[in-house]
Short mmCIF file of C-alpha atoms (C1' of nucleotides) in Angstrom, two decimals:
data_model
loop_
_atom_site.label_atom_id
_atom_site.label_comp_id
_atom_site.label_asym_id
_atom_site.label_seq_id
_atom_site.Cartn_x
_atom_site.Cartn_y
_atom_site.Cartn_z
CA UNK A 1 -10.56 12.33 -10.40
CA UNK A 2 -13.10 13.19 -13.03
CA UNK A 3 -15.39 10.43 -14.25
CA UNK A 4 -14.27 10.93 -17.83
CA UNK A 5 -10.73 10.39 -16.67
CA UNK A 6 -11.82 7.03 -15.34
CA UNK A 7 -13.27 6.09 -18.72
CA UNK A 8 -10.11 7.36 -20.35
CA UNK A 9 -7.98 5.03 -18.29
CA UNK A 10 -10.08 2.07 -19.35
CA UNK A 11 -9.84 3.03 -22.99
CA UNK A 12 -6.09 3.37 -22.71
CA UNK A 13 -5.97 -0.24 -21.66
CA UNK A 14 -8.07 -1.25 -24.62
CA UNK A 15 -11.40 -1.70 -22.88
CA UNK A 16 -14.58 -0.65 -24.61
CA UNK A 17 -17.05 1.63 -22.94
CA UNK A 18 -20.36 -0.17 -23.15
CA UNK A 19 -23.62 1.08 -21.72
CA UNK A 20 -23.53 -1.49 -18.97
CA UNK A 21 -19.93 -0.80 -18.09
CA UNK A 22 -20.61 2.91 -17.88
CA UNK A 23 -23.58 2.36 -15.57
CA UNK A 24 -21.62 -0.05 -13.40
CA UNK A 25 -18.70 2.36 -13.09
CA UNK A 26 -20.93 5.32 -12.41
CA UNK A 27 -22.68 3.42 -9.65
CA UNK A 28 -19.41 2.92 -7.83
CA UNK A 29 -18.11 6.35 -8.72
CA UNK A 30 -21.17 8.03 -7.24
CA UNK A 31 -21.30 5.95 -4.11
CA UNK A 32 -20.24 7.87 -1.04
CA UNK A 33 -19.07 4.69 0.64
CA UNK A 34 -17.65 1.32 -0.30
CA UNK A 35 -20.38 -1.10 -1.29
CA UNK A 36 -20.88 -4.83 -1.51
CA UNK A 37 -21.54 -6.66 -4.75
CA UNK A 38 -25.22 -6.91 -3.92
CA UNK A 39 -25.52 -3.21 -3.19
CA UNK A 40 -23.61 -2.48 -6.36
CA UNK A 41 -26.00 -4.63 -8.35
CA UNK A 42 -29.03 -2.93 -6.83
CA UNK A 43 -27.75 0.50 -7.76
CA UNK A 44 -26.93 -0.49 -11.32
CA UNK A 45 -30.34 -2.09 -11.72
CA UNK A 46 -31.91 1.28 -11.07
CA UNK A 47 -30.40 2.45 -14.36
CA UNK A 48 -30.82 -0.84 -16.18
CA UNK A 49 -32.63 -3.74 -14.53
CA UNK A 50 -31.19 -6.22 -17.00
CA UNK A 51 -27.60 -5.86 -15.91
CA UNK A 52 -26.32 -9.16 -14.67
CA UNK A 53 -24.30 -10.01 -11.59
CA UNK A 54 -21.67 -11.73 -13.69
CA UNK A 55 -21.15 -8.54 -15.63
CA UNK A 56 -20.31 -6.76 -12.42
CA UNK A 57 -17.87 -9.47 -11.49
CA UNK A 58 -16.24 -9.17 -14.87
CA UNK A 59 -15.95 -5.43 -14.48
CA UNK A 60 -14.34 -5.92 -11.13
CA UNK A 61 -11.55 -7.70 -12.95
CA UNK A 62 -11.30 -4.82 -15.37
CA UNK A 63 -11.05 -2.25 -12.58
CA UNK A 64 -8.44 -4.34 -10.82
CA UNK A 65 -6.46 -4.53 -14.02
CA UNK A 66 -6.58 -0.76 -14.41
CA UNK A 67 -5.68 -0.37 -10.75
CA UNK A 68 -8.72 1.68 -9.89
CA UNK A 69 -10.39 -0.72 -7.49
CA UNK A 70 -10.21 -0.71 -3.74
CA UNK A 71 -11.23 -3.96 -2.15
CA UNK A 72 -11.96 -3.86 1.55
CA UNK A 73 -12.40 -7.01 3.54
CA UNK A 74 -14.11 -6.51 6.84
CA UNK A 75 -13.22 -9.18 9.40
CA UNK A 76 -16.79 -10.33 9.23
CA UNK A 77 -18.96 -9.79 6.24
CA UNK A 78 -18.48 -9.57 2.54
CA UNK A 79 -15.97 -7.69 0.51
CA UNK A 80 -16.86 -4.09 -0.22
CA UNK A 81 -15.58 -2.05 -3.10
CA UNK A 82 -14.72 1.53 -3.86
CA UNK A 83 -12.94 3.37 -6.62
CA UNK A 84 -9.40 4.38 -5.93
CA UNK A 85 -9.45 7.95 -7.16
CA UNK A 86 -7.14 9.75 -4.80
CA UNK A 87 -3.58 10.62 -5.42
CA UNK A 88 -1.46 8.19 -3.55
CA UNK A 89 0.51 9.33 -0.57
CA UNK A 90 3.70 7.74 0.52
CA UNK A 91 4.99 5.84 3.48
CA UNK A 92 8.56 4.84 4.05
CA UNK A 93 10.59 1.77 4.62
CA UNK A 94 13.44 2.92 6.80
CA UNK A 95 16.56 0.84 7.15
CA UNK A 96 17.71 0.50 10.75
CA UNK A 97 21.27 0.00 9.60
CA UNK A 98 22.00 2.36 6.73
CA UNK A 99 19.11 4.75 7.29
CA UNK A 100 18.02 4.62 3.68
CA UNK A 101 14.36 5.47 3.31
CA UNK A 102 12.49 3.90 0.47
CA UNK A 103 9.11 5.28 -0.44
CA UNK A 104 6.27 2.86 -0.79
CA UNK A 105 2.99 3.69 -2.36
CA UNK A 106 0.19 2.36 -0.29
CA UNK A 107 -2.65 3.92 1.55
CA UNK A 108 -3.99 2.22 4.62
CA UNK A 109 -6.67 4.78 5.38
CA UNK A 110 -9.46 2.33 4.86
CA UNK A 111 -7.86 -0.28 7.05
CA UNK A 112 -7.30 2.28 9.75
CA UNK A 113 -10.88 3.46 9.54
CA UNK A 114 -12.06 -0.09 9.90
CA UNK A 115 -9.91 -0.63 12.94
CA UNK A 116 -11.19 2.38 14.79
CA UNK A 117 -14.68 1.85 13.48
CA UNK A 118 -16.08 1.40 16.98
CA UNK A 119 -14.09 4.19 18.58
CA UNK A 120 -16.11 7.24 17.61
CA UNK A 121 -13.02 8.90 16.28
CA UNK A 122 -13.02 10.96 13.13
CA UNK A 123 -9.85 9.89 11.39
CA UNK A 124 -8.20 12.55 9.25
CA UNK A 125 -4.55 11.68 8.77
CA UNK A 126 -2.11 9.00 9.58
CA UNK A 127 1.58 8.60 9.82
CA UNK A 128 3.29 5.32 9.27
CA UNK A 129 6.91 4.39 9.45
CA UNK A 130 8.21 0.92 8.80
CA UNK A 131 11.61 -0.05 10.18
CA UNK A 132 13.76 -2.99 9.27
CA UNK A 133 16.70 -3.96 7.14
CA UNK A 134 16.95 -3.15 3.47
CA UNK A 135 18.08 -5.68 0.92
CA UNK A 136 21.68 -4.48 0.88
CA UNK A 137 22.08 -4.58 4.65
CA UNK A 138 20.27 -7.90 4.80
CA UNK A 139 22.75 -9.42 2.39
CA UNK A 140 25.76 -8.01 4.18
CA UNK A 141 24.74 -8.84 7.68
CA UNK A 142 22.62 -11.90 7.16
CA UNK A 143 19.76 -10.48 9.13
CA UNK A 144 17.24 -12.76 7.48
CA UNK B 1 2.80 -17.92 24.46
CA UNK B 2 3.18 -21.52 25.48
CA UNK B 3 1.00 -24.09 23.76
CA UNK B 4 -0.44 -25.24 27.06
CA UNK B 5 -1.49 -21.68 27.71
CA UNK B 6 -3.44 -21.81 24.48
CA UNK B 7 -5.24 -24.96 25.63
CA UNK B 8 -5.83 -23.32 28.98
CA UNK B 9 -7.56 -20.39 27.35
CA UNK B 10 -9.91 -22.71 25.51
CA UNK B 11 -10.72 -24.63 28.67
CA UNK B 12 -11.45 -21.40 30.48
CA UNK B 13 -14.10 -20.70 27.90
CA UNK B 14 -15.61 -24.14 28.43
CA UNK B 15 -14.21 -25.85 25.37
CA UNK B 16 -13.08 -29.44 25.57
CA UNK B 17 -9.68 -30.50 24.35
CA UNK B 18 -10.31 -33.32 21.96
CA UNK B 19 -7.64 -35.16 20.03
CA UNK B 20 -8.69 -33.50 16.82
CA UNK B 21 -8.79 -30.06 18.34
CA UNK B 22 -5.34 -30.49 19.79
CA UNK B 23 -3.92 -31.57 16.44
CA UNK B 24 -5.62 -28.73 14.63
CA UNK B 25 -4.35 -26.16 17.10
CA UNK B 26 -0.85 -27.60 17.09
CA UNK B 27 -0.76 -27.42 13.33
CA UNK B 28 -1.39 -23.71 13.39
CA UNK B 29 0.74 -23.16 16.47
CA UNK B 30 3.74 -24.78 14.82
CA UNK B 31 3.35 -23.09 11.49
CA UNK B 32 5.97 -20.45 10.88
CA UNK B 33 3.64 -18.55 8.60
CA UNK B 34 -0.07 -17.93 8.19
CA UNK B 35 -1.72 -20.72 6.26
CA UNK B 36 -4.83 -21.27 4.21
CA UNK B 37 -7.57 -23.69 5.18
CA UNK B 38 -6.30 -26.19 2.66
CA UNK B 39 -2.74 -26.02 3.96
CA UNK B 40 -4.07 -26.28 7.47
CA UNK B 41 -6.01 -29.39 6.55
CA UNK B 42 -2.99 -30.97 4.90
CA UNK B 43 -0.86 -30.48 7.98
CA UNK B 44 -3.48 -31.88 10.34
CA UNK B 45 -3.99 -34.88 8.10
CA UNK B 46 -0.35 -35.77 8.65
CA UNK B 47 -1.24 -36.44 12.29
CA UNK B 48 -4.67 -37.85 11.63
CA UNK B 49 -5.87 -38.37 8.06
CA UNK B 50 -9.49 -38.61 9.18
CA UNK B 51 -9.80 -35.08 10.38
CA UNK B 52 -12.47 -33.33 8.42
CA UNK B 53 -12.49 -29.91 6.82
CA UNK B 54 -15.65 -28.97 8.66
CA UNK B 55 -13.94 -29.65 11.94
CA UNK B 56 -11.31 -27.11 11.05
CA UNK B 57 -13.96 -24.59 10.15
CA UNK B 58 -15.66 -25.22 13.47
CA UNK B 59 -12.41 -24.73 15.32
CA UNK B 60 -11.87 -21.49 13.51
CA UNK B 61 -15.03 -20.27 15.19
CA UNK B 62 -13.68 -21.45 18.52
CA UNK B 63 -10.40 -19.62 18.06
CA UNK B 64 -12.21 -16.50 17.01
CA UNK B 65 -14.35 -16.73 20.11
CA UNK B 66 -11.27 -17.04 22.28
CA UNK B 67 -9.65 -14.19 20.40
CA UNK B 68 -6.61 -16.17 19.38
CA UNK B 69 -7.11 -16.15 15.65
CA UNK B 70 -5.54 -13.85 13.14
CA UNK B 71 -7.33 -13.77 9.81
CA UNK B 72 -5.41 -12.23 6.96
CA UNK B 73 -7.09 -11.48 3.70
CA UNK B 74 -4.70 -11.00 0.82
CA UNK B 75 -6.09 -8.80 -1.92
CA UNK B 76 -5.98 -11.79 -4.14
CA UNK B 77 -6.24 -15.29 -2.86
CA UNK B 78 -7.85 -16.98 0.05
CA UNK B 79 -7.89 -16.09 3.68
CA UNK B 80 -4.89 -17.23 5.66
CA UNK B 81 -4.79 -17.86 9.37
CA UNK B 82 -2.33 -17.58 12.19
CA UNK B 83 -2.48 -17.72 15.95
CA UNK B 84 -2.38 -14.43 17.72
CA UNK B 85 0.16 -15.20 20.41
CA UNK B 86 2.07 -12.01 20.82
CA UNK B 87 1.51 -9.45 23.45
CA UNK B 88 -0.33 -6.66 21.82
CA UNK B 89 1.42 -3.42 21.25
CA UNK B 90 -0.36 -0.15 21.09
CA UNK B 91 -0.93 2.54 18.58
CA UNK B 92 -2.56 5.84 19.30
CA UNK B 93 -5.47 7.84 18.17
CA UNK B 94 -4.34 11.41 18.59
CA UNK B 95 -6.85 14.22 18.65
CA UNK B 96 -5.81 17.14 16.49
CA UNK B 97 -7.82 19.50 18.66
CA UNK B 98 -7.35 18.52 22.29
CA UNK B 99 -4.24 16.42 21.88
CA UNK B 100 -5.67 13.51 23.81
CA UNK B 101 -4.04 10.25 22.85
CA UNK B 102 -6.14 7.15 23.12
CA UNK B 103 -4.40 3.84 22.94
CA UNK B 104 -5.78 1.28 20.57
CA UNK B 105 -4.83 -2.32 20.61
CA UNK B 106 -4.20 -3.52 17.15
CA UNK B 107 -1.23 -4.89 15.38
CA UNK B 108 -0.85 -4.29 11.69
CA UNK B 109 2.42 -6.16 11.33
CA UNK B 110 0.93 -8.76 9.07
CA UNK B 111 -0.71 -6.21 6.85
CA UNK B 112 2.53 -4.29 6.59
CA UNK B 113 4.45 -7.42 5.75
CA UNK B 114 1.99 -8.18 3.02
CA UNK B 115 2.33 -4.71 1.58
CA UNK B 116 6.10 -4.82 1.37
CA UNK B 117 6.07 -8.46 0.38
CA UNK B 118 7.72 -7.71 -2.93
CA UNK B 119 10.22 -5.21 -1.61
CA UNK B 120 12.92 -7.44 -0.19
CA UNK B 121 12.80 -5.61 3.07
CA UNK B 122 13.11 -7.34 6.42
CA UNK B 123 10.47 -5.61 8.50
CA UNK B 124 11.23 -5.39 12.20
CA UNK B 125 9.19 -2.61 13.71
CA UNK B 126 6.60 -0.10 12.80
CA UNK B 127 5.28 3.12 14.10
CA UNK B 128 1.80 4.27 13.46
CA UNK B 129 0.01 7.39 14.52
CA UNK B 130 -3.58 8.15 13.67
CA UNK B 131 -4.74 11.74 13.76
CA UNK B 132 -8.25 13.06 13.80
CA UNK B 133 -10.92 14.33 16.14
CA UNK B 134 -11.99 12.52 19.27
CA UNK B 135 -15.60 12.08 20.21
CA UNK B 136 -15.66 15.06 22.56
CA UNK B 137 -14.15 17.46 20.05
CA UNK B 138 -16.37 16.05 17.32
CA UNK B 139 -19.45 16.81 19.34
CA UNK B 140 -18.33 20.30 20.24
CA UNK B 141 -17.14 21.37 16.86
CA UNK B 142 -19.33 19.33 14.58
CA UNK B 143 -16.41 18.06 12.59
CA UNK B 144 -18.36 15.08 11.28
"C1'" DA C 1 -16.68 -6.30 -39.87
"C1'" DT C 2 -14.64 -8.17 -35.99
"C1'" DG C 3 -13.73 -9.01 -31.64
"C1'" DC C 4 -14.78 -7.65 -27.05
"C1'" DG C 5 -18.70 -7.50 -23.70
"C1'" DT C 6 -23.01 -9.26 -22.01
"C1'" DG C 7 -26.99 -12.26 -20.25
"C1'" DC C 8 -28.11 -16.59 -18.99
"C1'" DA C 9 -27.48 -20.92 -16.94
"C1'" DA C 10 -24.56 -24.18 -15.25
"C1'" DA C 11 -20.44 -25.27 -12.92
"C1'" DA C 12 -16.97 -24.62 -9.51
"C1'" DC C 13 -15.67 -23.27 -5.18
"C1'" DC C 14 -15.91 -22.17 -0.35
"C1'" DT C 15 -18.33 -22.37 3.98
"C1'" DT C 16 -22.13 -23.82 6.90
"C1'" DT C 17 -25.36 -27.06 8.77
"C1'" DG C 18 -28.21 -31.37 10.20
"C1'" DC C 19 -27.71 -35.72 11.89
"C1'" DA C 20 -26.01 -39.75 14.11
"C1'" DC C 21 -22.33 -41.30 16.59
"C1'" DG C 22 -18.25 -40.84 19.56
"C1'" DT C 23 -15.60 -38.94 23.28
"C1'" DC C 24 -14.09 -35.66 26.92
"C1'" DA C 25 -14.85 -34.02 31.55
"C1'" DT D 1 -23.59 -40.00 32.01
"C1'" DG D 2 -24.49 -35.92 29.54
"C1'" DA D 3 -23.11 -32.41 26.74
"C1'" DC D 4 -20.04 -31.05 23.49
"C1'" DG D 5 -17.24 -32.32 19.30
"C1'" DT D 6 -16.70 -34.84 15.05
"C1'" DG D 7 -17.32 -37.09 10.33
"C1'" DC D 8 -20.10 -37.32 6.63
"C1'" DA D 9 -23.09 -35.62 3.28
"C1'" DA D 10 -26.00 -32.27 1.75
"C1'" DA D 11 -27.27 -27.53 1.44
"C1'" DG D 12 -26.19 -22.58 0.98
"C1'" DG D 13 -23.77 -18.82 -0.77
"C1'" DT D 14 -20.45 -16.64 -3.73
"C1'" DT D 15 -17.70 -16.34 -7.82
"C1'" DT D 16 -16.36 -18.11 -12.35
"C1'" DT D 17 -17.12 -19.87 -16.89
"C1'" DG D 18 -19.10 -21.58 -21.57
"C1'" DC D 19 -21.93 -20.25 -25.05
"C1'" DA D 20 -24.57 -17.65 -28.23
"C1'" DC D 21 -25.79 -13.16 -29.28
"C1'" DG D 22 -25.17 -8.04 -29.47
"C1'" DC D 23 -22.73 -3.89 -29.66
"C1'" DA D 24 -18.61 -0.57 -29.65
"C1'" DT D 25 -14.93 0.62 -32.34
#
DNA sequence: ATGCGTGCAAAACCTTTGCACGTCA
DNA sequence: TGACGTGCAAAGGTTTTGCACGCAT
């Protein structure tokens, strides 16, 4: 996704594009990996040393609201952030009774990468299928 | 896993079974769902109102050391905890080049449940396959 | 012009730690 | 008995918030 598209999405939600906001967004946009708040602050300070931590926190809320923020929580250590720029790919909820497959939009790539972090394995794709009972079959059969 | 087995595992690592520790562990053991620190404290206080928050935090470290603790981090909200009592089931890292399948021991059930939380779907099983390049093929082909 | 966004400082919140005392093995 | 565990209180770290000012629209 183009950076201007990112700004566009913010504007569509009624957010103004201030100098600080632009710098903060660019910092994350240009980062090749998810970063912590502190790293994020350091990078923004390169462009404008006066930018405040609280401003970054407030822009985190904005990005969450727009749905562009990926938050990753390593088991140990602080939260790291990245922009969610990719097209979403689907997984399915498959009913064991009626076979209905419902698409869900979630991408677990980051979680997977974390899990195999120590495996020296270059993760490219994943396939995930979730099996259970859909609402209709739950109601009928009292599976819950 | 039996509760006594849990205590046994702690003893094996050289931890003592104090009254407080037992209550704290039982609280989590008996919980039907992952709970936050605050909920955990409330439940332990039913058995012994003097038990301190810091004691729970210290026992979290113990459980982590023993490998019995599941930490779940909802995107929004505090960490919730559960005991990791189930036998682990495997997923595979499958190499797209040499086809080698390496078993990894991780269970994403909780994450999946979180994801479909709002879907009214009774999740029973899941299947996960991770595809990429194993270390050997990475080295040979310079995929990284 | 007006209202949203920002910097600053303080507050709120969560987690860790030092210390003295208690208790398990 | 000795070492580990606990309660309490204080410290440490992170995130949020109130306020006055500034800037984008």
